[in-house]
CSV table of C-alpha atoms in Angstrom, one decimal:
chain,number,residue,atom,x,y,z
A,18,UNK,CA,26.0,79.0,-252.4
A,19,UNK,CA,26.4,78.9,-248.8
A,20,UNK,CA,23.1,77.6,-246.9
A,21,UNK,CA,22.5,78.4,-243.3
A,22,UNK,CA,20.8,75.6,-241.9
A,23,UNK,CA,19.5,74.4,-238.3
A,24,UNK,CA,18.9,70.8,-237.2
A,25,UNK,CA,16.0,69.9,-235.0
A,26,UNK,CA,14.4,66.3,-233.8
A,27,UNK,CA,11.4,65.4,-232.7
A,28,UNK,CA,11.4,62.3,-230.8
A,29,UNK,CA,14.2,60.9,-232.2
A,30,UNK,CA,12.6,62.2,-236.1
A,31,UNK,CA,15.5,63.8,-237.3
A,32,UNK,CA,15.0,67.1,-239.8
A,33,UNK,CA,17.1,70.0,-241.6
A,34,UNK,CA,15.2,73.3,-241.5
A,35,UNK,CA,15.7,76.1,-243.5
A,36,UNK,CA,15.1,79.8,-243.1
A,37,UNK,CA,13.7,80.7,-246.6
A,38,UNK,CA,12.0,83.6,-245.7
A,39,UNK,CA,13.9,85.5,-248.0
A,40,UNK,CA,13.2,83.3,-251.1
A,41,UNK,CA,17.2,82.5,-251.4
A,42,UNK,CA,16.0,79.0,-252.5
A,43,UNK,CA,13.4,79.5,-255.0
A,44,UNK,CA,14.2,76.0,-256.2
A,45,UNK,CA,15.5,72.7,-254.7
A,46,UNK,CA,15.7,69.7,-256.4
A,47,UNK,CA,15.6,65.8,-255.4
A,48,UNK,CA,19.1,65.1,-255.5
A,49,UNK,CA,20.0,68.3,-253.6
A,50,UNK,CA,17.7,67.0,-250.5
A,51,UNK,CA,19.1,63.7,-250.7
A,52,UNK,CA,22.7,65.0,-251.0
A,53,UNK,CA,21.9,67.4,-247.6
A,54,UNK,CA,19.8,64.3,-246.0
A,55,UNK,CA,22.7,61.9,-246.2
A,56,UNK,CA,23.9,60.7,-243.1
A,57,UNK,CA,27.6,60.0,-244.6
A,58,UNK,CA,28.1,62.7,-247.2
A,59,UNK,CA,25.8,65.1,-246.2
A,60,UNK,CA,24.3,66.9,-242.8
A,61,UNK,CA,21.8,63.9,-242.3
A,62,UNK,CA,17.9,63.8,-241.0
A,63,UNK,CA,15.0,62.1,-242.2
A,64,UNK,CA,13.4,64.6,-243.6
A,65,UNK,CA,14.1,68.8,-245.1
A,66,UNK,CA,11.9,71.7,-244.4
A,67,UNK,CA,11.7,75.1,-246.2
A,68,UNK,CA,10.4,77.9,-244.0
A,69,UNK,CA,8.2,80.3,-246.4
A,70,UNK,CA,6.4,83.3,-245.5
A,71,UNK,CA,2.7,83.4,-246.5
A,72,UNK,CA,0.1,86.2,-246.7
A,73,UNK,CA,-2.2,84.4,-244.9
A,74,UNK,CA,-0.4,82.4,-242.2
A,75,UNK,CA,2.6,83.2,-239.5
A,76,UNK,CA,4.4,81.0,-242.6
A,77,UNK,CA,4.2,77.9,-244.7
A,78,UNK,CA,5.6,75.0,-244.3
A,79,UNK,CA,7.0,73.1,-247.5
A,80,UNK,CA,8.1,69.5,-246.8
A,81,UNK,CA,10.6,66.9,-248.5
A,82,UNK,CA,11.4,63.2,-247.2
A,83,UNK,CA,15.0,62.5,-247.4
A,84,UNK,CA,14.6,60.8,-250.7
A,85,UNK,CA,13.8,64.2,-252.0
A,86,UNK,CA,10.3,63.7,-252.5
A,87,UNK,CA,7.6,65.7,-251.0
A,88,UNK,CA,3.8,66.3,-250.6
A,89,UNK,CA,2.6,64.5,-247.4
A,90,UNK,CA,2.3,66.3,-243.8
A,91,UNK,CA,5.1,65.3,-241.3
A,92,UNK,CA,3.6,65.5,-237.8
A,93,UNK,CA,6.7,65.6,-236.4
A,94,UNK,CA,8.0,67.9,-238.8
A,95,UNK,CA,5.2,70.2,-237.9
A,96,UNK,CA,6.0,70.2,-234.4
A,97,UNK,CA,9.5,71.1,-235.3
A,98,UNK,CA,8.8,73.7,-237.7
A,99,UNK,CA,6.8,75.3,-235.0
A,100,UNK,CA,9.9,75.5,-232.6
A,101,UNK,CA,11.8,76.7,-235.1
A,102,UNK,CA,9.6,79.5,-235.7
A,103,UNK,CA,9.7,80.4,-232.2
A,104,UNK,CA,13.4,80.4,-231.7
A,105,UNK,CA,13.6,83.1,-235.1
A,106,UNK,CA,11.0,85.0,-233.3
A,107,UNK,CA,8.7,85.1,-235.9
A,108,UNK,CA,6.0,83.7,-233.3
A,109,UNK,CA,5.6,83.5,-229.6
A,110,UNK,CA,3.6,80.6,-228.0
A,111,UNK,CA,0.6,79.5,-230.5
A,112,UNK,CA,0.7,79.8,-234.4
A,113,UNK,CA,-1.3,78.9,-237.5
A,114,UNK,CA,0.2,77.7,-240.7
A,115,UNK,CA,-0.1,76.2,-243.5
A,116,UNK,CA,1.5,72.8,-245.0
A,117,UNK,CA,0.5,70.9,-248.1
A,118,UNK,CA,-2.4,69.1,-246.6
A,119,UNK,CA,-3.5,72.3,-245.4
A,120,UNK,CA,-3.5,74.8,-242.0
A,121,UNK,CA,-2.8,73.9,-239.0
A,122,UNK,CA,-2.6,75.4,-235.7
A,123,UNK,CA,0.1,74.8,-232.6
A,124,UNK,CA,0.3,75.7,-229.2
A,125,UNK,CA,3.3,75.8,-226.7
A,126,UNK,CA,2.9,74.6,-223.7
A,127,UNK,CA,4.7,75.4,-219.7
A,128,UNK,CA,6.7,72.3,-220.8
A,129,UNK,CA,7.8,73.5,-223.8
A,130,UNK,CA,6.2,70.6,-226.0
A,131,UNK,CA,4.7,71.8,-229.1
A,132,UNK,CA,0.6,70.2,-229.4
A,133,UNK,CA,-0.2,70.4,-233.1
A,134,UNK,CA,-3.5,70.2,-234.9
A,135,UNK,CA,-3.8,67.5,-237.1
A,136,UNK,CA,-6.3,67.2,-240.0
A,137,UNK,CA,-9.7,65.4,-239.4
A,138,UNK,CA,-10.0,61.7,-240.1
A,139,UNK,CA,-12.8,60.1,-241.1
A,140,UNK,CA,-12.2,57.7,-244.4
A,141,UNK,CA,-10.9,54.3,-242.5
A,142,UNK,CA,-10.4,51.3,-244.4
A,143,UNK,CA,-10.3,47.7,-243.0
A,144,UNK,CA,-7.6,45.2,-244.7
A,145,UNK,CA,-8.2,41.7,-243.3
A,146,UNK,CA,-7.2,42.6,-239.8
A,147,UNK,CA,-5.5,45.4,-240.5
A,148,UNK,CA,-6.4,49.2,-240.6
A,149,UNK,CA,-5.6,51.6,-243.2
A,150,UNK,CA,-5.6,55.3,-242.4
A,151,UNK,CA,-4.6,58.9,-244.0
A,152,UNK,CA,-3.9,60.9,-241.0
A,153,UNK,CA,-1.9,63.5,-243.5
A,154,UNK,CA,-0.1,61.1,-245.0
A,155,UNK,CA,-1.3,57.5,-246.1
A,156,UNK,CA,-1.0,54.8,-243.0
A,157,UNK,CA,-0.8,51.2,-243.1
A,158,UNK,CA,-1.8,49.8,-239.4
A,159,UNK,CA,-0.4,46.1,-238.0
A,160,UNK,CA,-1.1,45.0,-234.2
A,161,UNK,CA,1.4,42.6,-233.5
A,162,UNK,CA,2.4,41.1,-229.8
A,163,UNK,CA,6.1,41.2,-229.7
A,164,UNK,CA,7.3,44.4,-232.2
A,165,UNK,CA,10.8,44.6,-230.2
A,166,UNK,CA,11.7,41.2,-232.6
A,167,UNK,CA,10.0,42.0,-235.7
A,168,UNK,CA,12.8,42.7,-238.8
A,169,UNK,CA,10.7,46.1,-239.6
A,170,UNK,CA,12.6,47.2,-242.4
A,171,UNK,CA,11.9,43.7,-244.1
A,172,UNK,CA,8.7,43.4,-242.9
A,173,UNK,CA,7.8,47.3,-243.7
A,174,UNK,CA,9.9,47.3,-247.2
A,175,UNK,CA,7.6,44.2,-248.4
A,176,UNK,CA,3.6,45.7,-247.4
A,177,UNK,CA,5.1,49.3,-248.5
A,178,UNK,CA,5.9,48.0,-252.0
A,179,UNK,CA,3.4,45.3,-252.0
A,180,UNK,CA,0.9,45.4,-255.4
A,181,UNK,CA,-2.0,46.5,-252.6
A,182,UNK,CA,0.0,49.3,-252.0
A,183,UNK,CA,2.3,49.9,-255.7
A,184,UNK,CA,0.8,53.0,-256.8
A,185,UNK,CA,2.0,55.5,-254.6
A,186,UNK,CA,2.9,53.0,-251.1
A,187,UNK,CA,2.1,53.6,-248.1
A,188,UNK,CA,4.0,54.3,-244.2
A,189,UNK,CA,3.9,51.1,-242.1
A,190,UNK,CA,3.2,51.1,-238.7
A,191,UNK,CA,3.5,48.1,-236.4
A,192,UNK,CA,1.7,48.6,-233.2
A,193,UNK,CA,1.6,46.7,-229.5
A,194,UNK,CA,-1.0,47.0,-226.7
A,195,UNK,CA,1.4,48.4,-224.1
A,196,UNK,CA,-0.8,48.9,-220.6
A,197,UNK,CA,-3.3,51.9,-221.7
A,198,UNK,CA,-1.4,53.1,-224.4
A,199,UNK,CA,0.5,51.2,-227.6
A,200,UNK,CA,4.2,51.3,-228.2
A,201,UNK,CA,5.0,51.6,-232.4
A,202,UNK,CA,7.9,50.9,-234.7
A,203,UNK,CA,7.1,52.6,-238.4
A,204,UNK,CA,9.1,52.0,-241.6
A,205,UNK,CA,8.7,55.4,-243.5
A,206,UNK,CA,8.0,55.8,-247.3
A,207,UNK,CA,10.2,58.5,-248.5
A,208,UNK,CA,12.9,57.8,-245.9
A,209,UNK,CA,12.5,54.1,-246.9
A,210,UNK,CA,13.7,52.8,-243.6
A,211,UNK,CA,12.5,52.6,-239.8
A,212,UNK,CA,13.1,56.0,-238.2
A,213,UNK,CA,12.3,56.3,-234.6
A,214,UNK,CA,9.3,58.1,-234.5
A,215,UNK,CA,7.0,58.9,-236.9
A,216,UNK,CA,3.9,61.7,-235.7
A,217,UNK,CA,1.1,61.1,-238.5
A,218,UNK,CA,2.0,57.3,-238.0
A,219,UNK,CA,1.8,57.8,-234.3
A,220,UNK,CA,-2.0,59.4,-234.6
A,221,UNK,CA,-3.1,56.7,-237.0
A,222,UNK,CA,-2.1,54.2,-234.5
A,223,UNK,CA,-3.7,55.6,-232.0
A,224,UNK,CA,-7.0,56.1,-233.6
A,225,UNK,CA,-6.7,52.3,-234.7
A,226,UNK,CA,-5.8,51.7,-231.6
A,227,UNK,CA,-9.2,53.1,-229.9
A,228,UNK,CA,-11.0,51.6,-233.1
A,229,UNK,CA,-10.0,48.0,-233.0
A,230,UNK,CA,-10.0,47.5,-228.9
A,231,UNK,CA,-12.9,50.6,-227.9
A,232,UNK,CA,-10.5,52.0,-226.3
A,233,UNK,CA,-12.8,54.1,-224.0
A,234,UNK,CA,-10.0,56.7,-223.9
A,235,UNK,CA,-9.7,59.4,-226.1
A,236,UNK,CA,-6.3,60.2,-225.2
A,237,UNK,CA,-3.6,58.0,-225.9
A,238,UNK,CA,-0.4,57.6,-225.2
A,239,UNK,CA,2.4,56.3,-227.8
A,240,UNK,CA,5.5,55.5,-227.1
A,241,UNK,CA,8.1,55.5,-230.0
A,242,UNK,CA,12.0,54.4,-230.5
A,243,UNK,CA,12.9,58.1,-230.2
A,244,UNK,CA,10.2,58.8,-226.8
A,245,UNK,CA,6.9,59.3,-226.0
A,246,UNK,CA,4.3,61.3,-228.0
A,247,UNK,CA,0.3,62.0,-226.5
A,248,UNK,CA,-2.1,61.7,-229.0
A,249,UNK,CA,-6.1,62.8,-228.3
A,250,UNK,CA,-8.6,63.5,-230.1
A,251,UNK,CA,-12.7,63.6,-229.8
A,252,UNK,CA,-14.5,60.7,-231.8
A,253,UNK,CA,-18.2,61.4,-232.9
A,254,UNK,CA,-20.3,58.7,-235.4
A,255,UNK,CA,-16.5,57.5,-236.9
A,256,UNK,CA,-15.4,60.8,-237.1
A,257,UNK,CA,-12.0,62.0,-235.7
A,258,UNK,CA,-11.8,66.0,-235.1
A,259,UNK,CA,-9.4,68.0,-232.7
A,260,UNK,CA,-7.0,65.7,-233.3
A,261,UNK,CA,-3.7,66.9,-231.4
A,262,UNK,CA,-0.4,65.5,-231.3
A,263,UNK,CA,1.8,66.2,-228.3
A,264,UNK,CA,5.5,65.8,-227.9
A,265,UNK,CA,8.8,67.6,-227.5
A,266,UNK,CA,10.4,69.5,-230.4
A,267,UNK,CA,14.3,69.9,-229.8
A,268,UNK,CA,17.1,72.2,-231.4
A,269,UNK,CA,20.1,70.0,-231.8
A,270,UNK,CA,22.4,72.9,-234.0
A,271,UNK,CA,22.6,75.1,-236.6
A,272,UNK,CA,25.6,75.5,-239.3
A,273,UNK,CA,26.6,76.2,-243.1
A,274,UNK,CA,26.9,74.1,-245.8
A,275,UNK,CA,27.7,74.2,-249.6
A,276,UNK,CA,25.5,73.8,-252.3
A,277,UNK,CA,24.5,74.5,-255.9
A,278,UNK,CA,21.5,76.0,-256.3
């Protein structure tokens, strides 16, 4: 079958969306994504998004890493999606949809950065001096003081697989005080390497951030291998609502590929 497909990145986080409006893919399997996710053999990105309608929303969003698994939110993925559905005109400058941790709505900006919704946070667990933290998808948090020398896929590979972590793993986020903000590296379960941003790592980071320091800021800034995302949010007795994340969502091209389905 010929696929149409288009190729957006969010800071850096690289992703394959597809138009499935029509239900031409009614299923994908693992080793499809990973075959279309391959940097050498196939198109290459960190992650593959279906584009669904839904009765309820402007359309659902159904997820996979590039390992071909799925079922966690991609915050940068959502922001893409959401720029994606502008430029197919099936919404104009705000939208609500729905993903597998649930809806989530999306603005446009003058700038043209896309400001998602993220879920509420309020379950926070504290491993020795680190933070642990499911922003949409599960979040291990390390402050360290120098994360431009730090061997992250090592480092990242070992706590994601470690027997704290064996069931299902976790997304590893390294994190340095950088002036009034924090600067990140994350290694990414499901890609299973560092990528160069990562958006539900980015808001667990910053929320650690404000936790660990008392940050007296609710709006943070986070600055990634791939650029700069703004997190906020509005804290109240340790919980974390109106959690938006801010960045840039850009179409890189679109072409046709060959696949069994």
């Amino acid at each position: 079958m010929t696929l149409h497909f288009y190729k957006f990145h969010g800071t850096g986080n690289d992703f394959i969306l597809i138009d499935n409006r029509d239900l031409k893919i009614k299923n994908i399997n693992p080793e499809q994504i990973k075959y279309l996710c391959h940097r050498n053999f196939g198109i290459g990105a960190d992650g593959l998004m279906l584009l669904n309608n839904h009765e309820d929303f402007d359309f659902e969003m159904e997820y996979y890493n590039s390992d071909g698994s799925g079922g966690a939110m991609c915050g940068n993925g959502g922001r893409c999606i959401v720029a994606f559905a502008k430029k197919l005109g099936i919404i104009q400058n705000s939208t609500k949809f729905i993903a597998s941790d649930g809806s989530h709505e999306a603005f446009i900006n003058e700038l043209g950065e896309i400001k998602l919704k993220m879920i509420d946070v309020q379950e926070i667990q504290t491993k020795q001096n680190n933070l642990f933290i499911n922003t949409g998808a599960p979040h291990h948090i390390e402050f360290n003081n120098n994360i431009a020398e730090l061997n992250v896929f090592e480092k990242g590979k070992a706590i994601r697989n470690s027997i704290e972590y064996k069931d299902k793993g976790t997304n590893v986020n390294f994190v340095q005080i950088k002036g009034k903000g924090i600067e990140i590296r994350t290694y990414e379960r499901g890609v299973e390497n560092e990528t160069l941003a990562c958006g539900t790592g980015a808001v667990a980071s910053a929320i650690s951030y404000y936790i660990k320091y008392k940050s007296g800021s609710q709006n943070i800034n986070v600055k990634t291998l791939g650029g700069d995302l703004q997190v906020s949010f509005i804290e109240n007795e340790n919980k974390y609502t109106n959690i938006y994340l801010t960045g840039s969502a850009e179409f890189v091209y679109q072409g046709t590929v060959e696949i069994e389905i």
